[in-house]
mmCIF file with all atom_site columns, C-alpha atoms in Angstrom:
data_model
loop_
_atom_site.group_PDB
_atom_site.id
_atom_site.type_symbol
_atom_site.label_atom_id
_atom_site.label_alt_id
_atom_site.label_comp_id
_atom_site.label_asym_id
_atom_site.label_entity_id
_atom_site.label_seq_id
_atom_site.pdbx_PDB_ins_code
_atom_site.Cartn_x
_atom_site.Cartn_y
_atom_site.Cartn_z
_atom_site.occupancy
_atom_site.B_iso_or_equiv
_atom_site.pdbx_formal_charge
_atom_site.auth_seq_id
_atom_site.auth_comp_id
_atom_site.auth_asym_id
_atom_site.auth_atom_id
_atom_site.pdbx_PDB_model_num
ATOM 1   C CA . UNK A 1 1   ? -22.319 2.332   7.490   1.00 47.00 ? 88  UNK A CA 1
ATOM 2   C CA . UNK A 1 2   ? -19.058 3.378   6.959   1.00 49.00 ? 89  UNK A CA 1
ATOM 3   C CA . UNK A 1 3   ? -17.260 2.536   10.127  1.00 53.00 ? 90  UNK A CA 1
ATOM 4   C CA . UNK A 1 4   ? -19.578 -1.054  10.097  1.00 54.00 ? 91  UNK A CA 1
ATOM 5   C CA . UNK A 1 5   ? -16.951 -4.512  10.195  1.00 50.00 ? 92  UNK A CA 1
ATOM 6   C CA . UNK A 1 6   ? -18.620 -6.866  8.053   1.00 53.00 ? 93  UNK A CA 1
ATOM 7   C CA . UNK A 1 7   ? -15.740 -9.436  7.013   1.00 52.00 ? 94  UNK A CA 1
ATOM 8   C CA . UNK A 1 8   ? -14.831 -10.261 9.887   1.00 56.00 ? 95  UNK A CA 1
ATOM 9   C CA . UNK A 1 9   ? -10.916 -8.672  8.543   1.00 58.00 ? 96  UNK A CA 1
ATOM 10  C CA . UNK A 1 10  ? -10.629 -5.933  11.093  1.00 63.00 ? 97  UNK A CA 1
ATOM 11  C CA . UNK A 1 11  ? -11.242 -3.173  8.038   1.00 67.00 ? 98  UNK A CA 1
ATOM 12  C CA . UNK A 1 12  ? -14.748 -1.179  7.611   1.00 78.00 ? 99  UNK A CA 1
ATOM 13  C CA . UNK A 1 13  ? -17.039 -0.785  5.279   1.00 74.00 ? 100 UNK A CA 1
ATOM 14  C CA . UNK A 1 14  ? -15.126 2.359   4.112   1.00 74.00 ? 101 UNK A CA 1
ATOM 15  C CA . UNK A 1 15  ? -11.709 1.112   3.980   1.00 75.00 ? 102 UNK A CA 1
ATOM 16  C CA . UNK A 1 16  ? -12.760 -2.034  1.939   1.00 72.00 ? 103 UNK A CA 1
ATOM 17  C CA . UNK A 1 17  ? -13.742 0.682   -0.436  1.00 69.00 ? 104 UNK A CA 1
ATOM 18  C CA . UNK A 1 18  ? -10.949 2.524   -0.648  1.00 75.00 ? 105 UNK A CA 1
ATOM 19  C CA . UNK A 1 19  ? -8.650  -0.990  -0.975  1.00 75.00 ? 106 UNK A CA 1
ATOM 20  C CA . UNK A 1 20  ? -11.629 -2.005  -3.820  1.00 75.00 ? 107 UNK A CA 1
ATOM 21  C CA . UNK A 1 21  ? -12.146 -5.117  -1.795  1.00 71.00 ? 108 UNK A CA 1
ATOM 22  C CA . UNK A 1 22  ? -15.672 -7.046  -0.989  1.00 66.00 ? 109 UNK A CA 1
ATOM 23  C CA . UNK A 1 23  ? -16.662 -5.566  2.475   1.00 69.00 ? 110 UNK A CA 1
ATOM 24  C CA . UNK A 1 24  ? -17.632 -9.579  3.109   1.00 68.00 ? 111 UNK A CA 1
ATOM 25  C CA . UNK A 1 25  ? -14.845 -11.605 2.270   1.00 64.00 ? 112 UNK A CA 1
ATOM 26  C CA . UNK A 1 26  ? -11.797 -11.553 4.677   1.00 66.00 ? 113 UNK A CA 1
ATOM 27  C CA . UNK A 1 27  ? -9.265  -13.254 2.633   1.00 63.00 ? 114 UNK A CA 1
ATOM 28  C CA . UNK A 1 28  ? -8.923  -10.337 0.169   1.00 65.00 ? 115 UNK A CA 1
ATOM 29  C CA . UNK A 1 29  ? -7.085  -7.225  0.936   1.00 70.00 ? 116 UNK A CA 1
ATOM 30  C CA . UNK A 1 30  ? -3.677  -5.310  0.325   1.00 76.00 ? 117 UNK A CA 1
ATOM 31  C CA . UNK A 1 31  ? -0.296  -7.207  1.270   1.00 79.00 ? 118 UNK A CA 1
ATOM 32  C CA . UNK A 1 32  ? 3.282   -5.630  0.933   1.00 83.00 ? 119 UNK A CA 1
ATOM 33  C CA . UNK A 1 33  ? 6.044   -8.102  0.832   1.00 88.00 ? 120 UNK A CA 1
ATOM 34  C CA . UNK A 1 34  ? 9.692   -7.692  0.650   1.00 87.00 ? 121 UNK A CA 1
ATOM 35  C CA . UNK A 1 35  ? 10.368  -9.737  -2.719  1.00 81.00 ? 122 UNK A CA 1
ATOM 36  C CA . UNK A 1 36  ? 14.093  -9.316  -2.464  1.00 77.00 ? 123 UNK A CA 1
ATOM 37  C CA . UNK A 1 37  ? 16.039  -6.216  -0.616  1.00 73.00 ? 124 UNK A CA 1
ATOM 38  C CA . UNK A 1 38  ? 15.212  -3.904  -3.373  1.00 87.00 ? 125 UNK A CA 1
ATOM 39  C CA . UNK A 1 39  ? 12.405  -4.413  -4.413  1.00 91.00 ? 126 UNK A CA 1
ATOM 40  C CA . UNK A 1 40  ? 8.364   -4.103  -3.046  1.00 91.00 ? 127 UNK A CA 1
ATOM 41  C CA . UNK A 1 41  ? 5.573   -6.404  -3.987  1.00 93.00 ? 128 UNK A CA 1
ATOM 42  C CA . UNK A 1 42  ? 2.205   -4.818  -3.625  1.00 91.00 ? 129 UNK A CA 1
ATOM 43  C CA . UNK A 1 43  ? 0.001   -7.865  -3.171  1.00 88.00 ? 130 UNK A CA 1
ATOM 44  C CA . UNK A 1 44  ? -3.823  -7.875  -4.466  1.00 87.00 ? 131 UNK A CA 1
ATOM 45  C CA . UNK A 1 45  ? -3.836  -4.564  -6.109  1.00 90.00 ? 132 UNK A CA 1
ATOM 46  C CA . UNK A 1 46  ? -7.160  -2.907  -8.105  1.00 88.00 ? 133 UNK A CA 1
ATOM 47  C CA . UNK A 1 47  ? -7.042  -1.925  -11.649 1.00 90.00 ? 134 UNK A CA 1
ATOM 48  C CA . UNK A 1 48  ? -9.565  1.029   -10.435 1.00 89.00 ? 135 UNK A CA 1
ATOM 49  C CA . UNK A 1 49  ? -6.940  2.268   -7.687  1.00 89.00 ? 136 UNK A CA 1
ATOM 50  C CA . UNK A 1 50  ? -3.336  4.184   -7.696  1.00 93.00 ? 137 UNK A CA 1
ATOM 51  C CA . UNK A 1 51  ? -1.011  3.381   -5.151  1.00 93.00 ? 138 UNK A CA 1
ATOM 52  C CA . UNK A 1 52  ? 1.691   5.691   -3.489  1.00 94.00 ? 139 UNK A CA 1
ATOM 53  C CA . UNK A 1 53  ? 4.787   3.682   -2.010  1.00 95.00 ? 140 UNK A CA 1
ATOM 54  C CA . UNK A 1 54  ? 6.131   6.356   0.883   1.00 94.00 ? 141 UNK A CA 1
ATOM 55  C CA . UNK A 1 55  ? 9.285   5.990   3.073   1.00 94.00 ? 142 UNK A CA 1
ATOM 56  C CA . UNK A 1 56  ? 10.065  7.861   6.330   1.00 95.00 ? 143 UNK A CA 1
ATOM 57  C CA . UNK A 1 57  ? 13.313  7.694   8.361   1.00 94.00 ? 144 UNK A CA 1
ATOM 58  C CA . UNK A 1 58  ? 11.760  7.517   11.743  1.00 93.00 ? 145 UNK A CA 1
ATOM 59  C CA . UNK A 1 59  ? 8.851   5.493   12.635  1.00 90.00 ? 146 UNK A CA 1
ATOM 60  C CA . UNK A 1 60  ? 8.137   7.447   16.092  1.00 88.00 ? 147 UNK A CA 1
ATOM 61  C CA . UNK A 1 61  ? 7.893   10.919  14.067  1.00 83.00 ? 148 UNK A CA 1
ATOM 62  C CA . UNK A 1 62  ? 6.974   9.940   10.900  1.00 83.00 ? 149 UNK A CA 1
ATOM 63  C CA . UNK A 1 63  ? 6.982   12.423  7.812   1.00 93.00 ? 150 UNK A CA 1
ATOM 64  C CA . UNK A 1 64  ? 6.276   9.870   4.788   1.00 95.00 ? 151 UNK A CA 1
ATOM 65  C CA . UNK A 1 65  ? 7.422   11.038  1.469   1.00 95.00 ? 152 UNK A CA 1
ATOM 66  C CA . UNK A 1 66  ? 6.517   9.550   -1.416  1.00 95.00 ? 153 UNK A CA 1
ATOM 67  C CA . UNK A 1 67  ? 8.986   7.335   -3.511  1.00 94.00 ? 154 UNK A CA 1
ATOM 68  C CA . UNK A 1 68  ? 6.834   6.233   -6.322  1.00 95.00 ? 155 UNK A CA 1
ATOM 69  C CA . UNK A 1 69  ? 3.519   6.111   -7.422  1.00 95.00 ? 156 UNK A CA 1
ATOM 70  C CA . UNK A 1 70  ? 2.041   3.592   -9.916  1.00 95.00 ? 157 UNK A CA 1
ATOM 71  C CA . UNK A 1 71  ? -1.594  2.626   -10.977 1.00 95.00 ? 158 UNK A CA 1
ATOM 72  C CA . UNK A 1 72  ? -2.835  -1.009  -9.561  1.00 92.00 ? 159 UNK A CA 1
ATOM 73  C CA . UNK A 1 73  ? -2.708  -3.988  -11.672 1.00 92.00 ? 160 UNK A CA 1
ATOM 74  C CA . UNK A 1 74  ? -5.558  -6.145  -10.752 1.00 88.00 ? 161 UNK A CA 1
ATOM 75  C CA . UNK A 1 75  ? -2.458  -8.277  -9.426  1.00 90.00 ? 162 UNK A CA 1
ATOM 76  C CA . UNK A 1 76  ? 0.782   -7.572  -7.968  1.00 91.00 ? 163 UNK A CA 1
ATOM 77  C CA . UNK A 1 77  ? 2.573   -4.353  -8.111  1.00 93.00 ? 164 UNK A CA 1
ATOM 78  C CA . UNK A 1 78  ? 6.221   -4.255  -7.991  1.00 94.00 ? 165 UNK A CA 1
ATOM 79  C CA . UNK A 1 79  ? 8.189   -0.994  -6.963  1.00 94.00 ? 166 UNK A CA 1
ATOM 80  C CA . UNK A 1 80  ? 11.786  -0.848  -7.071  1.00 92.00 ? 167 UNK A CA 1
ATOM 81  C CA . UNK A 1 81  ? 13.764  0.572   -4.777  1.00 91.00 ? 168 UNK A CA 1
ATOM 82  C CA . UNK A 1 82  ? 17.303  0.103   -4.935  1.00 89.00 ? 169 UNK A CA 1
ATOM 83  C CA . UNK A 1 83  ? 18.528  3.557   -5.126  1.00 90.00 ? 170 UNK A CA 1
ATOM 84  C CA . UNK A 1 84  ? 16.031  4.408   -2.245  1.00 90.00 ? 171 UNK A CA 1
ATOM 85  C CA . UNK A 1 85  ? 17.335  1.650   -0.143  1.00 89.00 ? 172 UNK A CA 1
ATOM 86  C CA . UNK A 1 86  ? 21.160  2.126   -0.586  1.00 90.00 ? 173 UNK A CA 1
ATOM 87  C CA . UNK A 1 87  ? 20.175  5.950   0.272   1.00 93.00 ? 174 UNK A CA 1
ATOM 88  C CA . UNK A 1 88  ? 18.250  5.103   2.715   1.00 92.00 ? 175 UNK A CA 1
ATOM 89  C CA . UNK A 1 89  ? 18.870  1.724   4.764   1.00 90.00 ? 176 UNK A CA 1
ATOM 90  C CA . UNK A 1 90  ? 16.801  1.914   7.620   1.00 89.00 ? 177 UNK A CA 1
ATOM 91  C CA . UNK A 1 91  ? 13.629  3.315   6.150   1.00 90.00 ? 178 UNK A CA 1
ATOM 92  C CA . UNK A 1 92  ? 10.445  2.352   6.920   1.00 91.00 ? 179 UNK A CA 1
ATOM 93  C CA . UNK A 1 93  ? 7.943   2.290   3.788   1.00 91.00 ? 180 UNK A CA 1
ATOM 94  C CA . UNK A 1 94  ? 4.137   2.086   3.574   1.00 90.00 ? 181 UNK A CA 1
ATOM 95  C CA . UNK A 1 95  ? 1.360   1.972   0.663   1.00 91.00 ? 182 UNK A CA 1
ATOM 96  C CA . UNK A 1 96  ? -1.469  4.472   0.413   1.00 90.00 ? 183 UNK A CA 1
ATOM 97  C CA . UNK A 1 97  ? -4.296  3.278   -2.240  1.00 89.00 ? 184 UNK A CA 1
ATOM 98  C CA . UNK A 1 98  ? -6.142  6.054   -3.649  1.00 89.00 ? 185 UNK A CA 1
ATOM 99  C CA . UNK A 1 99  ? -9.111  6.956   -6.026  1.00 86.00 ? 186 UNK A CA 1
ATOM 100 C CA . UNK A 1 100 ? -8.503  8.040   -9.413  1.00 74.00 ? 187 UNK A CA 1
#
């Protein structure tokens, strides 16, 4: 069950779970958008999920470390990260959702 497609979306059953999202309807799911150079919209969040945003340096050896951590919205999520990018210019960032 867990590794079944059912949304036609390209996620499984499982990772619809961990995003909170209905395993049959495609057009939900987690975005991340650049809403201006410093800061990091985290589209469709859940209320019932935290999210990490990580950064790594290198995206063909990647060691992601975490930059912040905030607890979903039910909307958007916004992360800052001007001192991060002026630190770090060329970083590559990513969102993990987890279970509380």
């Amino acid at each position: 069950m867990e590794s079944q497609q059912l949304g036609g979306d390209g996620r499984s059953v499982l990772q619809d779970w961990l995003l909170d999202t209905s395993p049959t309807n495609s057009a939900t799911g987690l975005g991340l958008v650049w809403s201006t150079n410093f800061a990091v919209n985290v589209q469709y969040t859940s209320a019932r999920r935290y999210y990490q945003l990580q950064r790594s340096t290198s995206i063909s050896s990647p060691s992601w470390q975490t930059v912040a951590e905030s607890k979903g919205t039910g909307t958007n999520l916004f992360f800052g990260v001007s001192a991060d990018r002026s630190k770090y210019p060329s970083a590559y960032y990513l969102v993990r959702p987890s279970v509380y």
